Short mmCIF file of N, CA and C in Angstrom, two decimals:
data_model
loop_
_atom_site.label_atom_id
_atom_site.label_comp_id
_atom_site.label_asym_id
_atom_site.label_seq_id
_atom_site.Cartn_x
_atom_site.Cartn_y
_atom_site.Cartn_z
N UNK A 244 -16.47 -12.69 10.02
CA UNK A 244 -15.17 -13.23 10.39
C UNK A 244 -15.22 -13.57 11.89
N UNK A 245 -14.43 -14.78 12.30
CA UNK A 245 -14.87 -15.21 13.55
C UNK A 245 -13.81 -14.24 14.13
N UNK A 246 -13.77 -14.52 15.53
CA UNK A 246 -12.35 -13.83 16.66
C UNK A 246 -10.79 -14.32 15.87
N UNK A 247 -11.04 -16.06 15.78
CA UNK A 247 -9.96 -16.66 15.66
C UNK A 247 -9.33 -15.65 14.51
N UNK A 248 -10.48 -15.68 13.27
CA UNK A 248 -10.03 -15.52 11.84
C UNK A 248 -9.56 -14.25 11.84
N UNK A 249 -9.53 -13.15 12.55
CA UNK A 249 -9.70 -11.85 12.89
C UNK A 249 -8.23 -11.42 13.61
N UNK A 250 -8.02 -12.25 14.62
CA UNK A 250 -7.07 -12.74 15.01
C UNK A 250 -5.08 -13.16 14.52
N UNK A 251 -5.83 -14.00 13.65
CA UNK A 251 -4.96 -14.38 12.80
C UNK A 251 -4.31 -13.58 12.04
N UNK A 252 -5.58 -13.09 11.15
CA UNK A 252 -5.07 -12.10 10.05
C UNK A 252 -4.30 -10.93 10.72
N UNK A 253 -4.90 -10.41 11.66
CA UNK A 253 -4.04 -9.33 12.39
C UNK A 253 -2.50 -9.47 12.67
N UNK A 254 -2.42 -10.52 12.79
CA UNK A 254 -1.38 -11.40 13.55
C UNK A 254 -0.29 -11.05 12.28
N UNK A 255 -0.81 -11.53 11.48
CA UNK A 255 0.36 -11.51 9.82
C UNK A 255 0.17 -9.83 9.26
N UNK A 256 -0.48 -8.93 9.53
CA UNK A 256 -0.19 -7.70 9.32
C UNK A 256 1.05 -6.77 9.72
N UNK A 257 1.49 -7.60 10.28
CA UNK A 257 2.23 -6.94 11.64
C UNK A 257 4.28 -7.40 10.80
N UNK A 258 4.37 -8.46 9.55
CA UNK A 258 5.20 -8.53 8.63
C UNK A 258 5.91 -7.28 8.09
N UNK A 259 4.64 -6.53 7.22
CA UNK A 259 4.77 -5.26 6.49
C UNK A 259 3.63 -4.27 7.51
N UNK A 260 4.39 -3.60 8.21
CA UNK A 260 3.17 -3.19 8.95
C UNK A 260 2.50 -1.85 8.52
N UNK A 261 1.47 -1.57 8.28
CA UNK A 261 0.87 -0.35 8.07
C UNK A 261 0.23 0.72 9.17
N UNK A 262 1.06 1.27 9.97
CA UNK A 262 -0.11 1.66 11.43
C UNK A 262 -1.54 2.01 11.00
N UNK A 263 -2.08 3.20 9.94
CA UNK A 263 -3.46 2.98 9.75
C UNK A 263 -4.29 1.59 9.48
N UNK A 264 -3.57 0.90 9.11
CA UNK A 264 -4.36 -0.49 8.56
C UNK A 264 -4.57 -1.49 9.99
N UNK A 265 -2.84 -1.53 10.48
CA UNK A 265 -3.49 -2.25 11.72
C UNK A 265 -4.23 -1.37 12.92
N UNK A 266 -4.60 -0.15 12.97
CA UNK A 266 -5.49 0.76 13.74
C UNK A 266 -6.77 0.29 13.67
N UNK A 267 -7.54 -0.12 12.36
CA UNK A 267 -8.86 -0.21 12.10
C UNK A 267 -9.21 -1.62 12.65
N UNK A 268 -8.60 -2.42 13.04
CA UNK A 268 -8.67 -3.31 13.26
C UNK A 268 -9.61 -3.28 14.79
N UNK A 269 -8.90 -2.09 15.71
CA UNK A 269 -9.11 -1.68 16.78
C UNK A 269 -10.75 -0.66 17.25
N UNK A 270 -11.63 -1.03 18.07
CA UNK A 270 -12.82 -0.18 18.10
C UNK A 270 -12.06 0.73 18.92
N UNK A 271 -12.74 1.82 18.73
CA UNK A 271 -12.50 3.49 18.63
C UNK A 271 -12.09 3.40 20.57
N UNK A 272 -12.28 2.87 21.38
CA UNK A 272 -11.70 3.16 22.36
C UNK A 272 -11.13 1.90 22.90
N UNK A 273 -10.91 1.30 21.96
CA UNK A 273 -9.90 0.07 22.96
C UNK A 273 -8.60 0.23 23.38
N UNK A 274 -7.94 -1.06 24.36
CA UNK A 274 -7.03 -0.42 25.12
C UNK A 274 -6.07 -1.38 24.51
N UNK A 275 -4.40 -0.92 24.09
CA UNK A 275 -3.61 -2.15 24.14
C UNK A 275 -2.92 -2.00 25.88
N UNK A 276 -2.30 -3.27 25.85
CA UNK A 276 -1.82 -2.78 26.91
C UNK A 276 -0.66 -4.14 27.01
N UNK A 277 0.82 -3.42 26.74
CA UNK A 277 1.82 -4.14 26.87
C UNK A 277 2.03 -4.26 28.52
N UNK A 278 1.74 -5.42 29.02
CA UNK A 278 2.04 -5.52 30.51
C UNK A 278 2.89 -4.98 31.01
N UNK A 279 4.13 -4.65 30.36
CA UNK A 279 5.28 -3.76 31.35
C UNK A 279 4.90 -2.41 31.65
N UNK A 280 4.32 -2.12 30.65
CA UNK A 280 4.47 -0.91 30.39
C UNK A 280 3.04 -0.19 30.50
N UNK A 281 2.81 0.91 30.48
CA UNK A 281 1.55 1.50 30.78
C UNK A 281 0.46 1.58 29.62
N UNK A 282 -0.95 1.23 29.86
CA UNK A 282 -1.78 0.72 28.70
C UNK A 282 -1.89 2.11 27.69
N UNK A 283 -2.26 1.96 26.35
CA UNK A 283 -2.47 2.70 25.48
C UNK A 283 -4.11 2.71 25.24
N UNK A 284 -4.56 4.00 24.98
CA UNK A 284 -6.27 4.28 25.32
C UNK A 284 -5.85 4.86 24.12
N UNK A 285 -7.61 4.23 23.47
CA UNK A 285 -7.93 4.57 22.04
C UNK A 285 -7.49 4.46 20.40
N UNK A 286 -8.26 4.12 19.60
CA UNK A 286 -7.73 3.90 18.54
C UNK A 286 -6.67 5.18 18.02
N UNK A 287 -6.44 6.15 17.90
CA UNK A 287 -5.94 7.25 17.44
C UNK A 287 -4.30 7.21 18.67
N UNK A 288 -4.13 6.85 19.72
CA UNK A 288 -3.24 6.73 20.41
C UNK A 288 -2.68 5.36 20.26
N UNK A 289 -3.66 4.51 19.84
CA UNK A 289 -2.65 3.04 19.49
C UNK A 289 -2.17 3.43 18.31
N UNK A 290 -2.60 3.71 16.89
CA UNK A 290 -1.63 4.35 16.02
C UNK A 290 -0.65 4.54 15.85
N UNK A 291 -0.65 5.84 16.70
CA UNK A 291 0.43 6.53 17.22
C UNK A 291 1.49 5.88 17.92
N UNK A 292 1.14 5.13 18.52
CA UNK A 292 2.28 4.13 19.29
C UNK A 292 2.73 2.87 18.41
N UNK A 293 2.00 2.51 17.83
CA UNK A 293 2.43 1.47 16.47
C UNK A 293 3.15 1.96 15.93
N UNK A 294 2.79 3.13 15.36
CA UNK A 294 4.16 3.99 14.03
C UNK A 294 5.57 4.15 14.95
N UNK A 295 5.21 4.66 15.97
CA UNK A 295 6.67 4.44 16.64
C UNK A 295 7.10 3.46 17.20
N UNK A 296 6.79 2.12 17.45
CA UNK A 296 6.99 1.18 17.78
C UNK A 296 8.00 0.39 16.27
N UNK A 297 7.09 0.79 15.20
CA UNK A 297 7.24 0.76 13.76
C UNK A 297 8.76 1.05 13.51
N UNK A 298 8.66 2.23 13.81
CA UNK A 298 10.07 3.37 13.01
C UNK A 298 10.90 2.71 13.82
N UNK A 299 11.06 2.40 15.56
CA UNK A 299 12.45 1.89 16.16
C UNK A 299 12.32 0.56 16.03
N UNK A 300 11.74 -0.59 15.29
CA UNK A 300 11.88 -1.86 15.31
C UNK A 300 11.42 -2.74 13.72
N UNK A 301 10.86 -1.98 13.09
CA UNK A 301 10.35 -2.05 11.55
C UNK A 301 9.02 -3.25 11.82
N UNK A 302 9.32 -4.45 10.67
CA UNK A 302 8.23 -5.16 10.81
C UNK A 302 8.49 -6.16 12.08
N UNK A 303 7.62 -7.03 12.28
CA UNK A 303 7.71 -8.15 13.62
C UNK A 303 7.22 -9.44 12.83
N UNK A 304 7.18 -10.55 12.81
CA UNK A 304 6.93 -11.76 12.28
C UNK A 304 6.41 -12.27 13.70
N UNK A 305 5.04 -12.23 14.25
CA UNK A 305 4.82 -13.03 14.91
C UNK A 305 3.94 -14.32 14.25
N UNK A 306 5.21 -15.18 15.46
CA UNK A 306 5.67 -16.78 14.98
C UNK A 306 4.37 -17.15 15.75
N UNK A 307 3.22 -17.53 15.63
CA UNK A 307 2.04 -18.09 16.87
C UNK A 307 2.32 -19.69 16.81
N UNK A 308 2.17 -20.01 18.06
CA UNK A 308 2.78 -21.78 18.43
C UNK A 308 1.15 -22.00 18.45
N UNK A 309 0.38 -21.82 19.50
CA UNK A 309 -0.79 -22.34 19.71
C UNK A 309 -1.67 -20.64 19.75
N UNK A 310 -3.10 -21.15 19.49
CA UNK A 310 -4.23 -20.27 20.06
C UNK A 310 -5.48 -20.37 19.89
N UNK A 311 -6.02 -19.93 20.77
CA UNK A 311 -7.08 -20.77 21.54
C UNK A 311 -8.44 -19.64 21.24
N UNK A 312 -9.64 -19.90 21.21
CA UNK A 312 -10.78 -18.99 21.08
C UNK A 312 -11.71 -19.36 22.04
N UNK A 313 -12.49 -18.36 22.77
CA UNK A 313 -13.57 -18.65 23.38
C UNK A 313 -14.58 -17.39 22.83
N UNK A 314 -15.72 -18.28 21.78
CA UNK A 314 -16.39 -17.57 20.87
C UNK A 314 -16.18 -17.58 19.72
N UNK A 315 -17.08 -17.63 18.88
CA UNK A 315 -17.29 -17.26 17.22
C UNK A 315 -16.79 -18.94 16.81
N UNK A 316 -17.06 -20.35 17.57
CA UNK A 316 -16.74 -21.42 17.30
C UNK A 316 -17.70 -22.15 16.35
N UNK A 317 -18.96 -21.63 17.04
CA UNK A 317 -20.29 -21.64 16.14
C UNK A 317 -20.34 -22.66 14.94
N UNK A 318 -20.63 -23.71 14.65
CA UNK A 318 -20.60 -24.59 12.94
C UNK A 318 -21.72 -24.04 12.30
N UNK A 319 -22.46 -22.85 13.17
CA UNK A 319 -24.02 -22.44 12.38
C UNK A 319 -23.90 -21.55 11.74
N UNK A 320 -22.80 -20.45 12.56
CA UNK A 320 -22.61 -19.34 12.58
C UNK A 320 -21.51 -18.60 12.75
N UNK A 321 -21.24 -17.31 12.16
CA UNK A 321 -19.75 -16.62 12.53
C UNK A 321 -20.37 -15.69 13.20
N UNK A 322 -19.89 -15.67 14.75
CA UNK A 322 -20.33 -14.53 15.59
C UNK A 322 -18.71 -14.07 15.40
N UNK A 323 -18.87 -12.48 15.77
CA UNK A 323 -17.94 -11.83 15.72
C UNK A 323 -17.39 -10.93 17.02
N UNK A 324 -17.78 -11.82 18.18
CA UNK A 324 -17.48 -11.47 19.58
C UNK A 324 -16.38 -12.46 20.09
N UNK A 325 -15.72 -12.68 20.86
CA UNK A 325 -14.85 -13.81 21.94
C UNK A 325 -13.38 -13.41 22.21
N UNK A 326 -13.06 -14.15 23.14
CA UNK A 326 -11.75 -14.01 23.27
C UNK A 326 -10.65 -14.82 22.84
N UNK A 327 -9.63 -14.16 22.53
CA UNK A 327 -8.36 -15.21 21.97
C UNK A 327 -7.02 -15.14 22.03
N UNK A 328 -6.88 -15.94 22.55
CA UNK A 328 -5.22 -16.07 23.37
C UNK A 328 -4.02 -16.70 22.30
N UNK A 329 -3.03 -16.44 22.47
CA UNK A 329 -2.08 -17.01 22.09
C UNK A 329 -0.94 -16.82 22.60
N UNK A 330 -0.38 -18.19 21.74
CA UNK A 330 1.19 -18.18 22.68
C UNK A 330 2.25 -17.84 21.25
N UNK A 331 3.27 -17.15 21.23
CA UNK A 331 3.84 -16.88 20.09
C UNK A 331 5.35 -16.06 20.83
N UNK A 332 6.44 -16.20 19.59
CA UNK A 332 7.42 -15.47 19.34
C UNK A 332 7.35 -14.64 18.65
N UNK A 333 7.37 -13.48 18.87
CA UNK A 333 7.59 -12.27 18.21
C UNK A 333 9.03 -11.60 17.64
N UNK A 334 9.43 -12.28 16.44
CA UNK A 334 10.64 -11.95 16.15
C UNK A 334 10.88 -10.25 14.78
N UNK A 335 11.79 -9.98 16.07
CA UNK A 335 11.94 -8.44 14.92
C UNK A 335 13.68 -8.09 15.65
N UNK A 336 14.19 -6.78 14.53
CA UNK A 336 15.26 -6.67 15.15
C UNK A 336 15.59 -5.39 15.53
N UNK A 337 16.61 -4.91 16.75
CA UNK A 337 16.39 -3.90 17.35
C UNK A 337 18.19 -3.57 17.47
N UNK A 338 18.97 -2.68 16.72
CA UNK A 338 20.03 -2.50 16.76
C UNK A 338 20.94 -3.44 16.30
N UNK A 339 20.28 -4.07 15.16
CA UNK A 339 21.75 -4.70 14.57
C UNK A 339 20.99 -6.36 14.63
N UNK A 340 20.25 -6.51 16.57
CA UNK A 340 20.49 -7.81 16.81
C UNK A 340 19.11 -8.29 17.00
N UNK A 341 18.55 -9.26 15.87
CA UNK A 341 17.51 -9.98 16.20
C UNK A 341 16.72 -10.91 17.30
N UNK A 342 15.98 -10.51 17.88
CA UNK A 342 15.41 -10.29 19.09
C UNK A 342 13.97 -11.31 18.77
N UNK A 343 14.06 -12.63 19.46
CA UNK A 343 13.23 -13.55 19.33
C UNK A 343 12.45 -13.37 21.27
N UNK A 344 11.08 -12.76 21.33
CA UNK A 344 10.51 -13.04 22.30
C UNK A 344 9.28 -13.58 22.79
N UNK A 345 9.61 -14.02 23.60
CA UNK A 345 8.13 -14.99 23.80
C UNK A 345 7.03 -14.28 24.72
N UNK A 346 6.05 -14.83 24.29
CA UNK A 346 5.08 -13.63 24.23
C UNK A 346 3.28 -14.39 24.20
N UNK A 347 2.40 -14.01 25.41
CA UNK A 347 1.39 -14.61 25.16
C UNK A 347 0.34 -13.35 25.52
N UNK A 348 -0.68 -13.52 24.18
CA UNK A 348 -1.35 -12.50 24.00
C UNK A 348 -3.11 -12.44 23.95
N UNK A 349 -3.33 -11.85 24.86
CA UNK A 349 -4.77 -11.91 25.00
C UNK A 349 -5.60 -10.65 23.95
N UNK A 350 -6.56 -10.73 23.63
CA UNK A 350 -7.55 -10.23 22.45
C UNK A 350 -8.86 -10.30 22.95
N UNK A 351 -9.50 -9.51 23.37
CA UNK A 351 -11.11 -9.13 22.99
C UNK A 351 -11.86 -8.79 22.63
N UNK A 352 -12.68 -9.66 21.79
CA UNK A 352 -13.12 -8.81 20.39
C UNK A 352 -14.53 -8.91 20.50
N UNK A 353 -14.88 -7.36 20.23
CA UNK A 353 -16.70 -7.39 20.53
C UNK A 353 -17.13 -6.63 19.19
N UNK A 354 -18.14 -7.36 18.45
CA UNK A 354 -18.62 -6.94 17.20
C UNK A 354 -17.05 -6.44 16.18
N UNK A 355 -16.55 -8.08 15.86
CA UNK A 355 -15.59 -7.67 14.80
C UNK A 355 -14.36 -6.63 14.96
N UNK A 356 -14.23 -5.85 16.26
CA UNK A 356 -13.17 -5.47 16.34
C UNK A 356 -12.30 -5.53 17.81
N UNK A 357 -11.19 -5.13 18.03
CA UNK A 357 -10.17 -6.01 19.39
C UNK A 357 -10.83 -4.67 19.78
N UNK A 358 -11.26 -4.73 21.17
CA UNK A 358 -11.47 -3.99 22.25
C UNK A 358 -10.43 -4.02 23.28
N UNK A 359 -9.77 -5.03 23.43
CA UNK A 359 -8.55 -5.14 24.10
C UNK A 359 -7.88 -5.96 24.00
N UNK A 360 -6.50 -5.34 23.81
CA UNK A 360 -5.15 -6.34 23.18
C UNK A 360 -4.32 -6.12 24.76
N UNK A 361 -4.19 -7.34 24.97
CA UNK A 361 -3.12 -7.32 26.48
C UNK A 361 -2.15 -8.34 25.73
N UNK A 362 -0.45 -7.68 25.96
CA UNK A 362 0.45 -8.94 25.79
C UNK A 362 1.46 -9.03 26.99
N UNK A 363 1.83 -10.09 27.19
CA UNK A 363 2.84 -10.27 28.38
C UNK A 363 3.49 -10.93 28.29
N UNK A 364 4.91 -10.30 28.48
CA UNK A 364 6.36 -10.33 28.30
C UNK A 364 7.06 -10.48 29.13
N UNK A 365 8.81 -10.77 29.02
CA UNK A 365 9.55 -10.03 30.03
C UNK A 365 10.19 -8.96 28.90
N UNK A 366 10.80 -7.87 29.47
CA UNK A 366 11.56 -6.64 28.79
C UNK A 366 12.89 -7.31 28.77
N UNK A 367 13.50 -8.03 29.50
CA UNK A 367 15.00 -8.17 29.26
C UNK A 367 15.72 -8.40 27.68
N UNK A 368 14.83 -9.22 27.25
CA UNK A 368 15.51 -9.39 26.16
C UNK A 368 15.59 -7.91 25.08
N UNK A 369 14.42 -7.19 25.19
CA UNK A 369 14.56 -6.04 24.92
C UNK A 369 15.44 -4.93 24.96
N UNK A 370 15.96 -5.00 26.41
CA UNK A 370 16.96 -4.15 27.05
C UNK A 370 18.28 -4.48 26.40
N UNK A 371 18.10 -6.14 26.40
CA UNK A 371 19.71 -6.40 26.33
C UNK A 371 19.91 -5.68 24.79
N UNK A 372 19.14 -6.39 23.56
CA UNK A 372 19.48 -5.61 22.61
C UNK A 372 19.24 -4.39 22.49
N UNK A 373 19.14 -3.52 23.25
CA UNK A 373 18.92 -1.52 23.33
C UNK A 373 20.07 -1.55 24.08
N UNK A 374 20.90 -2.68 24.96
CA UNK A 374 22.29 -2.15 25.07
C UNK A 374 21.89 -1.59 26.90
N UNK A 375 20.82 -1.94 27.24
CA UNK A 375 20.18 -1.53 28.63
C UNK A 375 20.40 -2.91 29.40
N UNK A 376 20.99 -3.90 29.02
CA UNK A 376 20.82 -4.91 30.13
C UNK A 376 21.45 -6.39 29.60
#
């Protein structure tokens, strides 16, 4: 499976989300790291932060507009290394009020799994529906 394809599919897991399922996705010490907020180390701690991310917001529908790969483009071959960006809305709802944010997300994937997920946001829209802003 290339980055893109890898990518993708991850991308639509995230509907009905399963935290073990989208965990494996992740090699054993990669980092997510929501730009506001302070990065998450290791597969067993991203989990953990998915399920609760999970329980206060349920599933997310991220909407991807564009995204881009550098690696696994190959017409010979599916390498399973590169990086891949995207630009997307991440729509889920948080107290009642559905919460459309925009959102561009970087992925590095070495031998078939994300070594590092960086996304970057602003929080406001977040806040406002938590009633913080």
């Amino acid at each position: 499976m290339t980055p893109d394809q890898l990518v993708t599919q991850f991308c639509a897991e995230w509907i009905e989300p399963d935290p073990a399922k989208i965990a494996e996705y992740f090699a054993e010490d990669a980092v997510y790291h929501n730009i506001p907020m302070e990065p998450v180390i290791g597969r067993d701690a991203i989990r953990e932060f998915i399920a609760g991310f999970i329980a206060a917001f349920g599933g997310i529908d991220f909407r991807v507009h564009r995204q881009l790969t550098d690696g696994g483009q190959s017409p010979n071959a599916e390498e399973s290394s590169g990086v891949v960006m995207n630009e997307r809305i991440d729509v889920f709802t948080l107290n009642g009020t559905v919460v459309e944010l925009p959102v561009v997300g970087v992925f590095e994937i070495t031998d078939g799994k994300i070594t590092t997920w960086r996304d970057y946001f602003d929080m406001a829209p977040i806040q406002a529906a938590a009633g913080g802003g």
